[in-house]
Amino acid sequence: MNAPVNSGGNSGMRGLRGGKQRYSILSLARNALSHHENWQRAWRSPEPKPAYDVVIVGAGGHGLATAYYLASRHGIRNIAVIDKGWLGGGNTGRNTTIIRSNYLWDESAAIYEHSMKLWEGLSQELNFNTMFSQRGVLTLAHSEHERREMTRRVEAIRLNGIDSDVLNPAQIKQIVPIIDTDPRLRYPVMGGFIQRRGGTARHDAVAWGYARAADDMGVDIIQNCAVTGFLIDNGVVKGVETEKGAIRAGKVACVVAGHAGVVADMAGFRLPITSRPLQALVSEPIKPILDVVIMSNAVHMYVSQSDKGEMVLGAGADSYNGYTQRGSLTVPEGMLAAAVELFPVFSRLQMLRSWGGIVDTCPDASPVISKTPVSNLYFNCGWGTGGFKATPGSGHVFADLIARDAPNKIAVPFTLDRFSGGYLIDEHGAAGVAH
Amino acid sequence: MLLIDCPWCGPRDDEEFHYGGEAHVLRPRDAGALSDEAFADYLFMQQNPKGPHLERWSHSHGCRRWFNMLRNTATNEILEIYPMGEKPKTEAGQAAYAENWRRESPAEKNALSGGEA
């Protein structure tokens, strides 16, 4: 793996430095005395100014993180983050919140581990509890081939200095007593591996924490304001057209996930991305029975238990393109069949909600963090089924790209040129559908 | 979930079908003559519209025949089903066909240089 890129700025430059009240046990006690009616607003809802240094399109986790790191690491604070809906209402609020950095290839290991290190200090940095829980992510193998391939992947991961351990079925049973390790199952548990530093975080808290900290440094977050086009003059972007009128900008950065292709089309170029609905479900809350994240690529199932007690289950993506934010019923049906076989205790669980998010998948299952054919217009997309875990790292390197107009060491493999140059980062094995 | 009207078997659940991606993508006859950028466009830049999309499907668990379909990706409404080797006949289908950047791409011109494929 490349040497880690300096995470930039001195520590005194981070976190809340504007006028925001800090959250603490004392502020909690103080506000309890006034029946919690006097909490300061976490962010403003300003009207857009006519011009900004940087306009970020998309107020999901990645877009808000980009604004935060531009402000805190690069001193660029005249920023607007614009969203057609509410902040964190797209894939940030629709994923299964799994965080890990156990990827096969060096390029992926570098960016996801960069992200993991930022996660490890994020709640303190943002003064916002992201409920980051390093409970471990355990990936199952259901065939001899998969078990051997997993062993190879673990060795590659460890060579990059990232923690991972191979487990046998008895060790898995010890960590997860409710799993059925009967070798007569249709897809028996033949082994697995665990990244103990992996885990989950509260998805909304991540968006809210970044939004509050960015707002504190003067970033304008403008919700319910769809971008309808770009102002482009001689191949240089000059701003965006929105439902609230034109907003001029020195630089424009788009982080719109499933709609990346639609937005790129407005700017007049193409992206190697297909958009499909990926589904997830949550059950009724039950007592704690699972304190680790379980993933299985072979049977397309992943599950963790939220702090509220709900089982959070992720299914696969539809095979065909779509923007419906629903997806086919057959996909969760297949996933639930696999989940019940592995965890017989789930058979009487009632599912409370299911939903779909539109994932933007690249041919090599790796993201695009890149300059574009239009000068001063940047795109960060293609995270497909696994963008949540990358939120801090993605925002951090994207802010660096925008500020310096050049990708840093971590981002450079993920430029758009890789498709014509042939330097694909084929992560279908580690990305799969299971995130 | 889609209810797809197979031209040979009638309306069936989408589970019986296999999605074959964008329709009307012609393989270049002389790929070596294309630039890397033109070949990458041909290979990787799939149509991904929010709206009418021309795509191929195969009734893989039924008659196993291929056909073309026009589907609105924003609503999943199926607008037209027509045979392989033919062009769409509806106005929306013809517009989706004509507006596709591939019609003017070096890869498609290369593919058609030896006559209609």
XYZ file of C-alpha atoms in Angstrom:
552
model
C 0.000 0.000 0.000
C 1.112 3.528 -0.638
C 2.344 5.507 2.326
C -0.628 7.197 3.930
C -1.361 10.633 2.585
C -1.040 13.319 5.242
C -4.539 13.871 6.486
C -3.792 17.576 6.229
C -3.845 20.581 8.492
C -2.964 20.602 12.152
C -5.325 19.137 14.687
C -6.234 22.595 15.949
C -7.833 23.251 12.560
C -10.371 20.449 13.011
C -13.809 20.104 14.498
C -16.086 22.868 15.690
C -14.429 26.257 15.587
C -17.347 28.534 14.748
C -19.938 29.680 17.248
C -21.658 26.345 17.760
C -22.368 25.055 21.243
C -20.453 21.858 21.890
C -22.324 18.702 22.822
C -21.168 17.260 26.155
C -22.481 15.713 29.326
C -22.666 19.240 30.767
C -24.690 20.637 27.850
C -26.999 17.639 28.159
C -27.531 18.322 31.857
C -28.013 22.067 31.254
C -30.607 21.459 28.536
C -32.402 18.896 30.660
C -33.154 21.716 33.112
C -34.999 23.592 30.347
C -36.831 20.458 29.161
C -34.631 20.233 26.032
C -36.489 23.149 24.457
C -33.488 25.439 23.975
C -31.049 23.321 21.956
C -29.315 25.357 19.275
C -30.202 24.449 15.676
C -27.608 22.038 14.306
C -27.433 23.868 10.948
C -29.021 26.851 9.253
C -31.320 26.705 6.209
C -29.991 29.678 4.234
C -31.134 31.002 0.883
C -28.405 30.554 -1.743
C -25.985 33.438 -2.338
C -25.382 34.450 -5.977
C -21.867 32.979 -6.015
C -19.550 30.634 -4.094
C -15.954 29.457 -4.409
C -17.180 25.838 -4.522
C -20.650 24.427 -5.124
C -21.097 20.775 -4.129
C -24.061 19.009 -5.714
C -25.450 16.343 -3.394
C -25.845 16.681 0.396
C -25.314 13.045 1.290
C -22.548 11.855 3.572
C -19.879 12.097 0.853
C -20.909 15.609 -0.248
C -21.126 16.961 3.298
C -17.797 15.317 4.205
C -16.250 16.954 1.132
C -17.505 20.363 2.303
C -16.257 19.732 5.834
C -12.756 18.720 4.715
C -12.541 21.603 2.212
C -13.336 23.987 5.066
C -11.280 22.318 7.825
C -8.224 21.111 5.863
C -7.979 23.546 2.973
C -9.437 26.742 4.448
C -12.041 27.025 1.663
C -15.224 28.065 3.434
C -17.280 29.923 0.840
C -19.110 26.721 -0.097
C -22.686 25.714 -0.863
C -23.888 22.101 -0.672
C -27.070 21.768 -2.737
C -29.512 18.867 -2.677
C -32.756 18.187 -4.492
C -34.185 16.584 -1.332
C -33.197 16.643 2.316
C -29.648 16.059 3.510
C -28.755 12.416 3.966
C -32.014 11.307 2.296
C -30.462 9.320 -0.554
C -28.151 6.343 -0.207
C -26.706 7.752 3.049
C -30.055 6.982 4.666
C -30.679 3.774 2.719
C -27.667 1.537 3.339
C -26.895 -1.108 5.961
C -24.106 0.969 7.617
C -21.344 -1.633 7.359
C -17.774 -0.340 7.673
C -14.692 -2.372 6.754
C -11.437 -2.002 4.817
C -10.709 -5.647 3.907
C -10.273 -5.210 0.155
C -8.085 -7.303 -2.118
C -6.220 -4.758 -4.247
C -3.691 -2.229 -2.951
C -5.532 0.751 -4.447
C -8.782 -0.181 -2.703
C -7.028 -1.063 0.551
C -5.425 2.395 0.557
C -8.660 4.350 0.201
C -10.850 2.201 2.450
C -8.187 2.029 5.181
C -7.710 5.805 4.913
C -11.444 6.020 5.528
C -11.299 3.554 8.441
C -8.633 5.655 10.181
C -10.807 8.755 9.819
C -13.814 6.823 11.201
C -11.779 5.914 14.271
C -11.555 9.571 15.360
C -14.683 10.943 13.721
C -17.068 11.288 16.670
C -14.438 13.252 18.617
C -13.480 15.369 15.623
C -17.053 16.323 14.744
C -18.241 16.543 18.376
C -21.124 14.350 17.227
C -21.713 10.746 18.263
C -21.667 8.769 15.013
C -22.203 5.588 17.088
C -19.208 4.046 15.332
C -19.004 0.511 16.702
C -16.006 -1.667 15.827
C -17.870 -4.876 16.564
C -16.155 -6.835 13.790
C -17.226 -7.864 10.291
C -17.286 -11.621 9.698
C -17.481 -12.868 6.104
C -18.550 -16.478 5.533
C -17.259 -19.033 3.026
C -19.660 -21.706 1.781
C -17.459 -23.779 -0.504
C -13.929 -25.105 -0.606
C -13.067 -22.705 -3.424
C -14.440 -19.730 -1.533
C -12.522 -20.734 1.592
C -9.223 -20.877 -0.300
C -9.931 -17.614 -2.114
C -10.688 -16.019 1.255
C -7.368 -17.207 2.662
C -5.591 -15.575 -0.265
C -7.563 -12.367 0.287
C -6.689 -12.344 3.991
C -2.984 -12.636 3.162
C -3.246 -9.729 0.685
C -5.107 -7.631 3.256
C -2.524 -8.341 5.952
C 0.335 -7.431 3.596
C -1.296 -3.996 3.412
C -1.144 -3.696 7.205
C -4.876 -4.215 7.694
C -6.222 -6.634 10.288
C -7.946 -9.829 9.135
C -8.044 -13.368 10.470
C -9.175 -16.644 8.953
C -11.703 -18.546 11.083
C -12.855 -22.162 11.050
C -16.520 -23.152 11.607
C -15.958 -23.887 15.311
C -14.463 -20.432 15.875
C -17.377 -18.868 13.972
C -19.872 -20.769 16.113
C -18.129 -19.441 19.211
C -18.447 -15.823 18.029
C -21.989 -16.277 16.665
C -23.830 -18.879 18.758
C -27.084 -18.459 16.790
C -25.570 -19.473 13.442
C -26.266 -22.963 12.103
C -22.965 -24.641 11.211
C -24.520 -28.006 10.336
C -22.445 -29.361 7.401
C -25.638 -30.748 5.804
C -26.966 -27.270 4.959
C -27.418 -26.499 1.265
C -24.719 -23.805 1.660
C -22.795 -24.940 4.757
C -20.501 -22.633 6.710
C -17.050 -23.928 5.764
C -15.039 -21.092 7.224
C -14.730 -17.364 7.094
C -12.635 -14.385 8.012
C -13.058 -11.470 10.329
C -11.902 -7.864 10.339
C -12.212 -6.978 14.020
C -11.818 -3.237 13.400
C -14.804 -3.329 11.058
C -18.309 -2.623 12.246
C -21.153 -0.188 11.842
C -22.057 3.469 12.433
C -25.316 5.374 12.629
C -25.887 6.539 9.048
C -27.986 9.638 9.827
C -25.552 10.742 12.534
C -22.727 10.745 9.990
C -24.642 13.095 7.676
C -25.810 15.243 10.587
C -22.365 15.416 12.188
C -20.684 16.535 8.980
C -23.543 18.956 8.229
C -23.322 20.568 11.667
C -19.528 20.881 11.564
C -19.538 22.232 7.983
C -22.302 24.720 8.818
C -20.273 25.812 11.838
C -17.487 26.889 9.477
C -19.860 28.860 7.274
C -20.840 26.269 4.663
C -24.369 26.901 3.309
C -26.450 23.699 3.090
C -29.306 24.313 0.670
C -31.934 21.583 0.706
C -34.941 21.044 -1.581
C -33.198 22.779 -4.463
C -32.617 20.526 -7.486
C -29.824 21.307 -9.904
C -31.315 21.566 -13.397
C -28.209 22.312 -15.455
C -24.663 23.661 -15.569
C -23.314 27.038 -16.626
C -20.453 26.071 -18.927
C -18.439 28.613 -20.884
C -15.756 27.418 -23.327
C -15.362 24.089 -21.577
C -15.073 25.676 -18.119
C -17.831 25.326 -15.554
C -19.042 28.650 -14.144
C -21.857 27.514 -11.889
C -25.130 25.631 -11.745
C -28.735 26.295 -12.696
C -31.082 25.371 -9.877
C -34.746 25.554 -8.953
C -33.808 28.671 -6.971
C -32.022 30.315 -9.899
C -28.450 30.324 -11.136
C -25.606 30.009 -8.623
C -22.164 30.920 -9.899
C -19.149 28.991 -8.655
C -15.403 28.840 -9.157
C -15.552 25.058 -8.940
C -18.413 22.552 -9.003
C -18.183 19.095 -7.443
C -20.868 16.434 -7.974
C -21.453 13.591 -5.512
C -24.883 12.327 -6.488
C -24.500 8.519 -6.421
C -27.274 6.840 -8.418
C -28.029 9.975 -10.414
C -24.383 10.581 -11.423
C -25.145 9.577 -15.014
C -28.144 11.903 -15.224
C -26.113 14.844 -13.875
C -23.116 14.074 -16.129
C -25.528 14.096 -19.062
C -26.509 17.679 -18.121
C -22.821 18.603 -18.339
C -22.456 16.854 -21.701
C -20.213 13.879 -20.983
C -20.577 10.154 -20.243
C -19.780 8.017 -17.233
C -19.200 4.232 -17.206
C -21.969 3.781 -14.666
C -25.197 1.833 -14.465
C -27.814 2.626 -11.829
C -29.800 -0.130 -10.146
C -31.919 -0.456 -6.993
C -30.235 -2.185 -4.048
C -32.551 -3.282 -1.263
C -32.418 -3.598 2.510
C -34.867 -4.509 5.260
C -35.193 -4.182 9.022
C -37.070 -6.457 11.386
C -38.969 -5.714 14.550
C -36.605 -5.003 17.469
C -35.589 -7.981 19.594
C -33.194 -8.559 22.500
C -29.453 -8.555 21.694
C -28.527 -11.776 19.875
C -25.852 -10.726 17.359
C -22.851 -8.542 18.267
C -20.938 -8.810 14.998
C -21.713 -8.063 11.340
C -22.214 -11.219 9.260
C -21.752 -11.170 5.500
C -22.064 -13.891 2.910
C -21.285 -13.139 -0.710
C -22.265 -16.620 -1.893
C -25.841 -16.516 -0.604
C -26.178 -12.699 -0.964
C -26.996 -11.980 2.667
C -25.625 -9.612 5.257
C -26.969 -8.853 8.682
C -26.234 -6.893 11.818
C -28.278 -5.885 14.854
C -28.867 -2.185 15.414
C -28.615 -0.609 18.861
C -32.425 -0.457 18.841
C -32.486 -4.247 18.461
C -33.688 -4.425 14.860
C -32.031 -6.933 12.586
C -30.708 -4.948 9.602
C -30.577 -7.159 6.526
C -29.128 -6.320 3.139
C -30.125 -7.998 -0.094
C -28.794 -7.803 -3.620
C -29.298 -5.365 -6.455
C -31.707 -5.876 -9.332
C -30.060 -7.203 -12.484
C -31.583 -4.475 -14.646
C -31.128 -0.677 -14.667
C -33.634 1.319 -12.690
C -34.260 4.472 -10.684
C -37.385 3.337 -8.817
C -35.900 3.187 -5.244
C -37.941 -0.022 -4.764
C -36.563 -3.061 -6.528
C -38.009 -6.521 -7.155
C -39.582 -8.616 -4.393
C -37.659 -11.690 -5.542
C -34.383 -10.159 -4.341
C -35.273 -9.862 -0.619
C -37.160 -13.190 -0.846
C -33.971 -14.978 -1.888
C -31.925 -13.184 0.769
C -34.417 -14.023 3.548
C -34.405 -17.696 2.541
C -30.615 -17.696 2.954
C -30.818 -15.776 6.245
C -33.338 -18.221 7.747
C -31.224 -21.201 6.729
C -28.146 -19.750 8.440
C -30.058 -18.330 11.415
C -33.094 -20.549 12.136
C -34.116 -18.180 14.985
C -34.959 -15.536 12.347
C -37.827 -17.640 10.986
C -40.439 -15.960 13.209
C -39.066 -12.421 12.868
C -41.431 -9.918 11.309
C -39.948 -7.450 8.856
C -40.973 -3.865 9.546
C -39.631 -1.932 6.580
C -37.899 -2.493 3.268
C -36.540 0.058 0.842
C -34.266 0.522 -2.136
C -31.417 2.884 -2.894
C -30.125 3.582 -6.384
C -26.530 2.388 -6.557
C -24.110 3.619 -9.203
C -21.960 0.688 -10.245
C -18.813 0.874 -12.366
C -17.687 -2.006 -14.603
C -14.837 -2.761 -12.167
C -16.876 -2.206 -8.955
C -14.507 0.611 -7.947
C -15.352 4.313 -7.603
C -14.591 7.283 -9.832
C -12.960 10.276 -8.085
C -11.940 12.425 -10.958
C -11.608 15.578 -12.954
C -13.919 15.558 -15.965
C -13.818 16.769 -19.579
C -15.210 20.087 -18.238
C -12.598 22.205 -16.412
C -13.245 22.915 -12.719
C -16.007 20.283 -12.673
C -15.277 17.226 -10.535
C -17.162 13.974 -10.049
C -17.121 11.494 -7.185
C -19.340 8.520 -7.985
C -19.425 4.830 -8.791
C -19.287 3.667 -5.165
C -21.965 1.166 -6.108
C -23.097 -1.048 -3.281
C -20.409 0.025 -0.813
C -20.136 3.793 -0.463
C -21.166 4.275 3.155
C -17.970 2.851 4.651
C -15.938 5.187 2.460
C -17.747 8.386 3.513
C -14.896 10.079 5.449
C -12.106 8.911 3.138
C -14.045 9.754 -0.011
C -14.842 13.268 1.222
C -11.252 13.751 2.368
C -9.532 12.834 -0.904
C -12.242 14.528 -2.991
C -11.719 17.791 -1.068
C -8.012 17.453 -1.806
C -8.719 16.940 -5.527
C -10.978 20.002 -5.646
C -8.592 22.240 -3.693
C -5.458 21.313 -5.670
C -7.074 20.442 -9.029
C -5.007 17.234 -8.972
C -5.673 13.831 -7.416
C -3.500 12.805 -4.471
C -1.733 9.445 -4.133
C -4.834 7.692 -2.811
C -7.226 9.108 -5.413
C -5.023 8.855 -8.508
C -5.926 5.231 -9.418
C -9.630 6.182 -9.424
C -9.641 8.711 -12.278
C -11.916 8.352 -15.310
C -8.869 7.706 -17.561
C -8.554 4.197 -16.186
C -11.268 2.949 -18.541
C -9.400 3.940 -21.683
C -5.991 3.182 -20.123
C -6.993 -0.289 -19.011
C -5.931 0.118 -15.360
C -9.143 -1.264 -13.918
C -9.331 -2.050 -10.199
C -11.407 -5.185 -10.335
C -13.049 -5.463 -6.936
C -16.060 -7.591 -7.864
C -14.746 -10.247 -5.480
C -14.449 -7.988 -2.441
C -17.275 -5.634 -3.346
C -19.790 -8.159 -4.661
C -23.169 -7.080 -3.471
C -22.515 -7.535 0.196
C -21.809 -4.289 1.980
C -40.836 -6.778 -10.266
C -41.834 -6.817 -13.897
C -44.498 -8.718 -15.809
C -42.827 -9.263 -19.156
C -44.876 -10.251 -22.188
C -42.618 -12.778 -23.931
C -43.411 -12.644 -27.670
C -43.627 -16.444 -27.740
C -44.825 -17.488 -24.265
C -47.008 -14.589 -23.127
C -46.856 -12.635 -19.854
C -44.429 -14.085 -17.310
C -42.712 -12.986 -14.088
C -39.317 -11.304 -14.563
C -37.667 -14.103 -12.530
C -37.904 -16.290 -15.645
C -35.891 -13.795 -17.681
C -32.281 -12.765 -17.996
C -31.383 -9.127 -18.545
C -28.942 -8.609 -21.403
C -28.090 -4.917 -21.038
C -28.265 -2.171 -23.630
C -29.668 -3.140 -27.038
C -28.279 -2.194 -30.454
C -24.596 -2.143 -29.407
C -22.682 -3.191 -32.502
C -19.307 -4.895 -32.135
C -16.614 -3.104 -34.134
C -15.443 -5.116 -37.158
C -11.873 -3.839 -36.900
C -11.353 -3.017 -33.223
C -7.623 -2.449 -33.772
C -8.433 0.608 -35.874
C -10.203 2.325 -32.962
C -8.469 4.619 -30.478
C -8.353 3.459 -26.844
C -10.925 6.145 -25.978
C -13.322 5.026 -28.723
C -12.974 1.388 -27.691
C -13.529 2.265 -23.998
C -16.672 4.154 -25.033
C -17.901 1.077 -26.891
C -17.053 -1.303 -24.055
C -17.773 0.589 -20.822
C -20.083 3.535 -21.467
C -23.491 1.901 -21.213
C -26.655 3.917 -21.643
C -28.023 4.709 -18.188
C -30.994 7.047 -18.752
C -33.690 7.901 -16.237
C -36.495 7.281 -18.700
C -36.973 5.158 -21.846
C -34.198 2.576 -22.239
C -33.712 0.111 -25.103
C -32.532 -3.204 -23.692
C -32.202 -6.908 -24.462
C -33.878 -9.708 -22.529
C -33.830 -13.452 -22.844
C -36.579 -15.786 -21.611
C -33.848 -17.968 -20.091
C -36.159 -20.163 -17.987
C -38.783 -20.452 -20.734
C -38.376 -20.541 -24.505
C -34.778 -19.244 -24.209
C -35.298 -16.743 -27.013
C -33.939 -13.202 -27.026
C -35.958 -10.071 -27.747
C -35.669 -6.299 -27.410
C -37.650 -4.192 -24.998
C -38.258 -0.485 -24.364
C -38.696 0.172 -20.633
C -38.954 3.383 -18.659
C -36.301 3.024 -15.926
C -37.998 5.674 -13.755
C -41.354 3.857 -13.602
C -40.593 0.310 -14.891
C -43.368 0.740 -17.475
C -42.755 -1.577 -20.439
C -43.433 0.483 -23.560
C -42.577 -1.860 -26.422
C -41.330 -5.386 -27.125
C -39.883 -6.133 -30.557
C -37.761 -8.852 -32.180
C -33.968 -9.020 -32.224
C -32.466 -7.489 -35.341
C -35.266 -4.943 -35.698
C -35.508 -1.315 -34.685
C -38.149 0.040 -32.273
C -41.425 1.148 -33.854
C -42.926 3.401 -31.182
C -42.134 7.098 -31.171
C -40.451 6.852 -27.735
C -38.378 3.896 -28.926
C -37.293 5.606 -32.116
C -36.331 8.717 -30.148
C -34.301 6.636 -27.657
C -32.564 4.929 -30.574
C -31.803 8.125 -32.479
C -30.646 10.130 -29.429
C -28.106 7.494 -28.339
C -24.559 8.866 -28.774
C -23.504 5.488 -30.208
C -25.191 6.329 -33.526
C -22.370 8.824 -34.174
C -19.592 6.897 -32.412
C -16.420 5.673 -34.176
C -17.145 2.131 -32.900
C -20.562 1.988 -34.565
C -19.256 3.533 -37.793
C -16.481 0.950 -37.705
C -19.050 -1.829 -37.156
C -21.183 -0.646 -40.062
C -18.257 -0.067 -42.432
C -18.764 -3.514 -43.921
C -22.510 -2.989 -44.353
C -25.482 -3.227 -41.958
C -24.646 -5.714 -39.189
